[in-house]
PDB file of C-alpha atoms and ligand atoms in Angstrom:
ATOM      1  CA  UNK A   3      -4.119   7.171  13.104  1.00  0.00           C
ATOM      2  CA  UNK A   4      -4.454   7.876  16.841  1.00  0.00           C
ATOM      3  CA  UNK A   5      -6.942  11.053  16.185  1.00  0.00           C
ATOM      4  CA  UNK A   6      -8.860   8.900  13.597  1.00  0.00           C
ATOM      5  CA  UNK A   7      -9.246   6.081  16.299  1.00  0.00           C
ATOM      6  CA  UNK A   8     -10.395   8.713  18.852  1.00  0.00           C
ATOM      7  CA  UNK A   9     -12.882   9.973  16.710  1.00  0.00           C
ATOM      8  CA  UNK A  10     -14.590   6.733  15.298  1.00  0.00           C
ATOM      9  CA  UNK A  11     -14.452   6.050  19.646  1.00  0.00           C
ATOM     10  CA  UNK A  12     -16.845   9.301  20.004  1.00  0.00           C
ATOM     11  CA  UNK A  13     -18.722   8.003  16.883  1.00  0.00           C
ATOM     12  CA  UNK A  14     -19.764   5.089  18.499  1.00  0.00           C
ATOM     13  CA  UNK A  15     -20.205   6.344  21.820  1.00  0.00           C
ATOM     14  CA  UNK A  16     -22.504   8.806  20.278  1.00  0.00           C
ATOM     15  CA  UNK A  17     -24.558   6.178  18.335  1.00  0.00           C
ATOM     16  CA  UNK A  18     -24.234   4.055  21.589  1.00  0.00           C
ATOM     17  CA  UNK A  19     -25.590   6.729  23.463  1.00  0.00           C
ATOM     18  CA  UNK A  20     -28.357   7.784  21.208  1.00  0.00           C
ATOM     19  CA  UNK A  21     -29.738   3.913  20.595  1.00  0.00           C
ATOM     20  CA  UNK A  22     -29.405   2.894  23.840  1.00  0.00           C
ATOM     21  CA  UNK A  23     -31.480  -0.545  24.358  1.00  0.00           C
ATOM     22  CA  UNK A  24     -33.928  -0.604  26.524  1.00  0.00           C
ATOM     23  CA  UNK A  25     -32.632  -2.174  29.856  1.00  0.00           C
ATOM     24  CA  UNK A  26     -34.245  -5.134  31.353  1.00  0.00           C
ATOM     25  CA  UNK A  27     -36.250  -4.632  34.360  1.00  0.00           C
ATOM     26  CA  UNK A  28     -36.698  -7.620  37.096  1.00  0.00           C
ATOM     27  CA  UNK A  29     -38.724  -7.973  39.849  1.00  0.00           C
ATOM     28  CA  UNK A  30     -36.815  -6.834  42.742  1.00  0.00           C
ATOM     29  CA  UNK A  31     -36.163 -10.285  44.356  1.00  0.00           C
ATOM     30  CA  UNK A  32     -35.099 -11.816  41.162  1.00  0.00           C
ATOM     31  CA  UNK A  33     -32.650  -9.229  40.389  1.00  0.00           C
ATOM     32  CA  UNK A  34     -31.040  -9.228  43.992  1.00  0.00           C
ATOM     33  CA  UNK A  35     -30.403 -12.938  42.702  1.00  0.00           C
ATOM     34  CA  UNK A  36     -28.908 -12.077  39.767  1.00  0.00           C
ATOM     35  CA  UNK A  37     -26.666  -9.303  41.055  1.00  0.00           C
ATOM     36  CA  UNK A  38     -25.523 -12.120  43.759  1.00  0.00           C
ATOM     37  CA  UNK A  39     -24.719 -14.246  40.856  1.00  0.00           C
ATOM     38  CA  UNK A  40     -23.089 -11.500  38.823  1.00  0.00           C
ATOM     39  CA  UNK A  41     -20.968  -9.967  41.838  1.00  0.00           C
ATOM     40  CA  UNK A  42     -18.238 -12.561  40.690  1.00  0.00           C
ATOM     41  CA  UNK A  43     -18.183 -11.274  37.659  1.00  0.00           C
ATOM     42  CA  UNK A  44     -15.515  -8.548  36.052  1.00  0.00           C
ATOM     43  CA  UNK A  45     -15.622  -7.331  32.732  1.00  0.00           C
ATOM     44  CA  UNK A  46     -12.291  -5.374  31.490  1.00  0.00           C
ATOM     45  CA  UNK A  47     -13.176  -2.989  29.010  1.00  0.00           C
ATOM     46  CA  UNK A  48     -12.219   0.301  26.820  1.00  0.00           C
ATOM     47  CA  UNK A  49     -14.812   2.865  26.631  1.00  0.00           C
ATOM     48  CA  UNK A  50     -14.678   3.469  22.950  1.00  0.00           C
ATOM     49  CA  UNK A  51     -14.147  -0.039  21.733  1.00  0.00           C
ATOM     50  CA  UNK A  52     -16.634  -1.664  19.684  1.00  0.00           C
ATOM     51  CA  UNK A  53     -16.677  -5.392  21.119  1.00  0.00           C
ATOM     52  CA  UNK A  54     -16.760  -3.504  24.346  1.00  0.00           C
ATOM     53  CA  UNK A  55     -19.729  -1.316  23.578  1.00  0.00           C
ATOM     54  CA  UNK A  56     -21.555  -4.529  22.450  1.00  0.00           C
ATOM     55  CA  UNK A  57     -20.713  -6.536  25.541  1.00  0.00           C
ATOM     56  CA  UNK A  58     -22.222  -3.384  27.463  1.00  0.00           C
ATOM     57  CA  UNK A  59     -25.530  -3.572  25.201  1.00  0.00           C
ATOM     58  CA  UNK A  60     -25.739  -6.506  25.704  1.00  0.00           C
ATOM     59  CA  UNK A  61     -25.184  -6.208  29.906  1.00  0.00           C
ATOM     60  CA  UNK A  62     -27.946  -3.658  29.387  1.00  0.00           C
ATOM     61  CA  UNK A  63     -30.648  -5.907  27.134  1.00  0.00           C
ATOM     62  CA  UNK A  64     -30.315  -8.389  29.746  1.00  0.00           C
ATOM     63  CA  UNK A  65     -30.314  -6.241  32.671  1.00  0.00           C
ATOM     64  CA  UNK A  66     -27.080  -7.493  34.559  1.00  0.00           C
ATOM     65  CA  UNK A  67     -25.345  -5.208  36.663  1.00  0.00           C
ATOM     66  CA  UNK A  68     -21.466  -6.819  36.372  1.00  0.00           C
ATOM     67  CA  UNK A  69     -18.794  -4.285  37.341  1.00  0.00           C
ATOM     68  CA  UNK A  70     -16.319  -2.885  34.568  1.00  0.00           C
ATOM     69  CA  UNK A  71     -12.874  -1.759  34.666  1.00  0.00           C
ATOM     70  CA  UNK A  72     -10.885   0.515  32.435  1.00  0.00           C
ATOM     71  CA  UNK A  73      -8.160  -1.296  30.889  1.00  0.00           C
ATOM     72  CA  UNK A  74      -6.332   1.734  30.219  1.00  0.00           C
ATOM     73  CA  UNK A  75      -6.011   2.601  33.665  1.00  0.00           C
ATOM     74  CA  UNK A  76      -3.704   0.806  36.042  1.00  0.00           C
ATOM     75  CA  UNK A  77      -3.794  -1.659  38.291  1.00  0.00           C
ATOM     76  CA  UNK A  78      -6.440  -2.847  35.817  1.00  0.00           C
ATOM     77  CA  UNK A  79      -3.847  -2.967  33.070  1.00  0.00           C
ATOM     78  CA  UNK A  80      -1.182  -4.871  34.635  1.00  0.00           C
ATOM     79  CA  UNK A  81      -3.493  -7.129  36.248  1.00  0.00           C
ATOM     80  CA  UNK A  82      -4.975  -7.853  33.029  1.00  0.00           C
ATOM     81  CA  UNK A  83      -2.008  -8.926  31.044  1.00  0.00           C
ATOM     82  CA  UNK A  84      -0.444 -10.886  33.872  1.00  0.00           C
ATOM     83  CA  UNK A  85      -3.377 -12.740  35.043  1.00  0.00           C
ATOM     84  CA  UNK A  86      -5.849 -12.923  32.223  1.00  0.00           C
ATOM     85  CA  UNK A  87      -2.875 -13.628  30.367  1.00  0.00           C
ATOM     86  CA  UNK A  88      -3.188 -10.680  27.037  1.00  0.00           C
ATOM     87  CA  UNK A  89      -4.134  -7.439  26.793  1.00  0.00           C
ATOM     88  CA  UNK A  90      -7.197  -7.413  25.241  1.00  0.00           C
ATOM     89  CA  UNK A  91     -10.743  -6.054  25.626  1.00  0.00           C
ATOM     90  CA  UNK A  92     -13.585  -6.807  26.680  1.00  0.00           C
ATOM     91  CA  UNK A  93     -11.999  -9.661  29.107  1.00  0.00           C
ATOM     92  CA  UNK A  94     -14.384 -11.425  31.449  1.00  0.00           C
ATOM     93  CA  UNK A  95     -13.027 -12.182  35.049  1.00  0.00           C
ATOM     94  CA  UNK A  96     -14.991 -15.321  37.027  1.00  0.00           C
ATOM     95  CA  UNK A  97     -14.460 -16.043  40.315  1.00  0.00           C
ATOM     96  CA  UNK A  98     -15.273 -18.899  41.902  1.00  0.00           C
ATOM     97  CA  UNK A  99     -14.521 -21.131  44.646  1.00  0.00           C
ATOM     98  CA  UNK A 100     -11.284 -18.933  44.740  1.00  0.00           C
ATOM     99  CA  UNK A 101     -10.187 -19.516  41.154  1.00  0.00           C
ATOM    100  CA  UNK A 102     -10.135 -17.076  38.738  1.00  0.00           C
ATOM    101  CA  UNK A 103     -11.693 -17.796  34.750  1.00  0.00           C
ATOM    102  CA  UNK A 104     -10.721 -15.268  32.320  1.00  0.00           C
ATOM    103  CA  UNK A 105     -13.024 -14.975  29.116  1.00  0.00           C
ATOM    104  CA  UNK A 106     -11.992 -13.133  25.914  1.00  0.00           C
ATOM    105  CA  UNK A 107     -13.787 -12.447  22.916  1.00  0.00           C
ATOM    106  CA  UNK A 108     -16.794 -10.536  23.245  1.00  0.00           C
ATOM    107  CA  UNK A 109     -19.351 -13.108  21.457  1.00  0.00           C
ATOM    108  CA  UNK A 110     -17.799 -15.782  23.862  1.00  0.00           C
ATOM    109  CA  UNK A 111     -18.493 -13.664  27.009  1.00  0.00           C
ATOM    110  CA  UNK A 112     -22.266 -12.771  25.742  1.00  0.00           C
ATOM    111  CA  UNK A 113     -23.634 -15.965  24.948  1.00  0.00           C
ATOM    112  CA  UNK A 114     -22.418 -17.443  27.932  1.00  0.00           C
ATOM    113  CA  UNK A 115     -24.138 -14.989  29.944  1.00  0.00           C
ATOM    114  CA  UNK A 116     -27.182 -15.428  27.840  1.00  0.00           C
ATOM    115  CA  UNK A 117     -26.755 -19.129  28.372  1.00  0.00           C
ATOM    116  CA  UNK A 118     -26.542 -18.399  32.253  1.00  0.00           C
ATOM    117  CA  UNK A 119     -29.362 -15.413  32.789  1.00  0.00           C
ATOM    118  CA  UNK A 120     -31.693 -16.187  30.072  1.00  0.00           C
TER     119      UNK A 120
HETATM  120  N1  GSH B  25     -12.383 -10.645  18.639  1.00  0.00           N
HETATM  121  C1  GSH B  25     -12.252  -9.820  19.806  1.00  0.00           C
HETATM  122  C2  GSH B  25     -11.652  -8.495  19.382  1.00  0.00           C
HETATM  123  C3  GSH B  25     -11.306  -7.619  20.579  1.00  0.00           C
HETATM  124  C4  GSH B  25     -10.350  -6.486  20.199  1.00  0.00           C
HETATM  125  O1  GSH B  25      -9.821  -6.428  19.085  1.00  0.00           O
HETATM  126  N2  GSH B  25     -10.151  -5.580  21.119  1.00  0.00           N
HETATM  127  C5  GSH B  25      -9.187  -4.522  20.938  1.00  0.00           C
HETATM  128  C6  GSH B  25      -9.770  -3.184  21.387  1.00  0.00           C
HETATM  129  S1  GSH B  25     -11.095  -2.668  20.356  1.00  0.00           S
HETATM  130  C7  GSH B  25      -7.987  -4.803  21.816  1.00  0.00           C
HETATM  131  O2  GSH B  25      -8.128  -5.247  22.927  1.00  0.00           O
HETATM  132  N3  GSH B  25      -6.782  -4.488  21.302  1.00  0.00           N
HETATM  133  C8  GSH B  25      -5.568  -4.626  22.085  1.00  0.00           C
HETATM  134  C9  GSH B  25      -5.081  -3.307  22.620  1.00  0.00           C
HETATM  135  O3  GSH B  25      -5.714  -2.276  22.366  1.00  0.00           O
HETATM  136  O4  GSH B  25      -4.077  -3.314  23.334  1.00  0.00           O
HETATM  137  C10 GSH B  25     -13.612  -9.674  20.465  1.00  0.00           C
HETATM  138  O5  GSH B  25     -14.647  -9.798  19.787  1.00  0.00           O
HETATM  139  O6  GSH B  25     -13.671  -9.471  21.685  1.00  0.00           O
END
């Protein structure tokens, strides 16, 4: 089960890889706005998983540069599942006006950032 999972994860990274979209370019001063706006933004993540490797498309499409973390590797891991509450990928961290807002589901996290950055 394990070896199938890891290869269907090098499938898609492969595919990923090879269909890359085409990421969105900004005037400069626009996208020093957006990366302000974004810098409050964390998105947990596997490498090889698929809602992942959409979220990341889409990051890419829309030209948003949001830091990710590797779930798999700790302190990301434990700080995860004790503060967003699971663990499960992709997770969307939101900080603002010191609170944190933790987003799962990858649809959920895309269309709000397509809501936000459109
Ligand atoms: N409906 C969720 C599905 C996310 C999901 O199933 N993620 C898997 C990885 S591909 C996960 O986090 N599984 C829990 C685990 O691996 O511990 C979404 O679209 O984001």
């Amino acid at each position: 089960m394990f070896i199938i999972r890891w290869v269907l994860g090098r499938i898609i990274l492969f595919l990923n890889f090879v269909f890359a979209p085409k990421k969105l370019k900004r005037p400069q001063e626009e996208q020093q706005k957006i990366d302000s706006a974004t810098s409050s933004m964390t998105i947990y993540e596997y490498k090889a998983c698929p809602f992942c490797v959409k979220v990341r498309r889409s990051l890419r499409r829309q030209g948003l540069n949001i830091v990710t973390l590797d779930a798999k590797q700790e302190p990301h891991k434990t700080t995860l599942l004790n503060e967003g509450g699971k663990l499960q990928v992709p997770c969307m961290k939101i900080e603002e006006n010191g609170q944190s807002t933790w987003m799962y589901e990858s649809s959920e996290i895309i269309s709000f950032l397509d809501k936000k950055f459109a």
